[in-house]
Amino acid sequence: MRTSRISGLLLSAVAFSAPGFAQETADAVAPEGASEGQVQALTEEVIASLEAKAAGVPIESENWMVAAANPLAVEAGAKVLRAGGSAADAMVAVQVVLGLVEPQSSGLGGGAFLIWYDAVSGQLITLDGRETAPLAATPTLFQDENGEPLKFFDAVVGGLSVGTPGTPALLEEAHRRWGRSPWPGLFTDGIRLADEGFLVSPRLASLVENDAERLSRFPVTAEYFLPGGAPLQQGHRLMNPDYAETLRVLAADGAAGFYGGEIASGIVSTVRTAPDNPGVLSGTDLALYQVIEREPVCAAYRAYEVCGMGPPSSGALTVGQILGMLSTYDLSGMGPESVEAWRLIGEASRLAFADRGRYMADSDFVPMPTTGLVDPDYLSERAVLLNAEAALTEVAPGNPEFDHASNWADDVSLELPSTSHISIVDGYGNVLSMTTTIENGFGSRLMTSGFLLNNELTDFSFKTHQGGVPIANRLEPGKRPRSSMSPTIVMQDGAPVLAIGSPGGSRIIGYVAKSIIAWADWGMDVQQAVSLPHLVNRFGTYDVELETVAEGYADALIGIGFEVNPRDLTSGLHAIEIGENLSGGADPRREGIALGE
Ligand code: GLY
């Protein structure tokens, strides 16, 4: 039984959600800034949900719930659920609207991972809709003529970084397996909003402004985001007839209309003729794309099984490692204000990230110790390293049980924050948690048929080897880049109790792990857990969330040997707790809401 620990840290989380608080200037390193204000014509239920979020109170419902990053997308999903649709149906409606109103984060030109709890069979299923490297891509794609890694944004912007999109195939596959509503109707709101226009949100406007130079490099992209040469302004009614047409094709022909025909040839020619930085994606790559069903990865934590997406995502393994190592420590007794609790969380995270950098990649291409990495005995062994009083001076990968010889060098890929998360529970008891992305904010900045193309290939390591030793996450033709996306369903006694996930690059892992700890150990409700200020450690430096009480931990953390970096930490957590009723929380750092009935 969870007991509630309302703390000073939490009270600051509630203050965090006050309108206008903690506005960040989005920059090249954090292209997904925080949100300020709302200008969309809002319905009463949306206003109520935004007010609840600002007050730090979860949304409660009896039958169904949807939480995602934009009110228009959430409303589209709510409409489907209200009409008796399944969580898979609602997800399709949410995703096609997100691709319009939050185009910088996810869309048809990107990829996604989904975990599904099936109420009839009681099973968890994960679907991998990750982008693939083109068959013509070589491992040195992101190296210059001297074999040196390209600068990150030189690789990102243009055709070189574009992987084969997976999201349209994932939407179709989820609907084929679990849909109850006719497919074409799921596109109605997306088509209407694209035809009639939607009001540009403050968040989108500020992100366009901050990225104006890169968006201006390609005429089609510039015309849409910088009409007449000036960045879109908040409140501007933006129409996207090309996107409406693309949705009509998808509604009529399914994913085949995307992976073949004019949309596909538009993608290929946009990538291959991108000025300065053309890519190698081909019609064959698109025609061959497949969604893959994979075994969920689950790790025990307290009374729960925390389940999510295995390779090529590092999400569930790294979240599972962090929680598994912390299992032997009494975080509940310490509480969220304890520096010792944050020392343990930060160090567990560093150890998990060391394993992530060494071992995690697309296991269809490289052997991986997937089971060994979350084996409770291995994690107990690793947890002994946490038994210290100061920050560890050295953190190295461990030796999980592995039935294969391996000799990998540590990965050197950079993953910046972007992406979007959708959590849905339907009226039949099915649960969906899906994280969806085009990678960097605005992806490759290339646009075709009304949507942006991803830059997912830059999630691969730019180097193939270190000191002659191969890197597991090196680029290979057909391979899927390692991800940090962590769509999660927490189970208790065989039943789902929490759906959660977040954007945020490789910090996704820390955001999700911290929120699960806040909920499971500190008794916070879902809104409190997602609002709780962030303290995140991946590679040694402790990131503490700027202008929140998390900053107040800096001196104590420095005192025990950590480097500390106060900074904006723009997660986008969306969570639903499943108990007698449903309880939804949306991240105050972005524009999303939860709706339910
Ligand atoms: N590109 C973000 C991720 O896959 O983690």
CSV table of C-alpha atoms and ligand atoms in Angstrom, one decimal, residues 111 113 130-131 312-314 356 415-419 435 437-440 455-456 458-459 481-486 504-506 508, ligand 1:
chain,number,residue,atom,x,y,z
A,111,GLY,CA,9.1,6.7,-35.4
A,113,PHE,CA,7.5,2.7,-29.6
A,130,ARG,CA,11.5,2.8,-34.9
A,131,GLU,CA,13.1,4.2,-38.1
A,312,PRO,CA,16.5,-1.0,-29.9
A,313,SER,CA,15.3,1.2,-27.1
A,314,SER,CA,17.5,1.5,-24.0
A,356,ARG,CA,23.7,1.6,-21.6
A,415,GLU,CA,20.7,12.5,-28.2
A,416,LEU,CA,18.9,15.9,-27.7
A,417,PRO,CA,15.6,16.5,-26.1
A,418,SER,CA,12.5,16.4,-28.3
A,419,THR,CA,9.7,13.9,-28.8
A,435,THR,CA,6.5,7.6,-27.1
A,437,THR,CA,9.4,11.3,-32.1
A,438,ILE,CA,11.1,12.9,-35.1
A,439,GLU,CA,14.2,13.1,-32.9
A,440,ASN,CA,15.5,16.7,-32.7
A,455,ASN,CA,16.8,13.0,-38.1
A,456,GLU,CA,16.7,9.7,-36.2
A,458,THR,CA,21.9,10.8,-35.6
A,459,ASP,CA,20.9,8.6,-32.6
A,481,PRO,CA,19.2,3.5,-33.9
A,482,ARG,CA,19.3,3.1,-30.1
A,483,SER,CA,16.6,5.1,-28.4
A,484,SER,CA,16.0,6.3,-24.9
A,485,MET,CA,12.2,6.4,-25.3
A,486,SER,CA,10.6,4.7,-22.3
A,504,GLY,CA,13.5,14.5,-23.3
A,505,GLY,CA,16.3,12.7,-25.2
A,506,SER,CA,18.4,10.5,-23.0
A,508,ILE,CA,13.7,10.6,-20.7
B,1,GLY,N1,15.4,10.4,-30.5
B,1,GLY,C1,14.9,10.3,-29.2
B,1,GLY,C2,15.0,8.8,-28.7
B,1,GLY,O1,14.7,8.0,-29.5
B,1,GLY,O2,15.3,8.6,-27.6
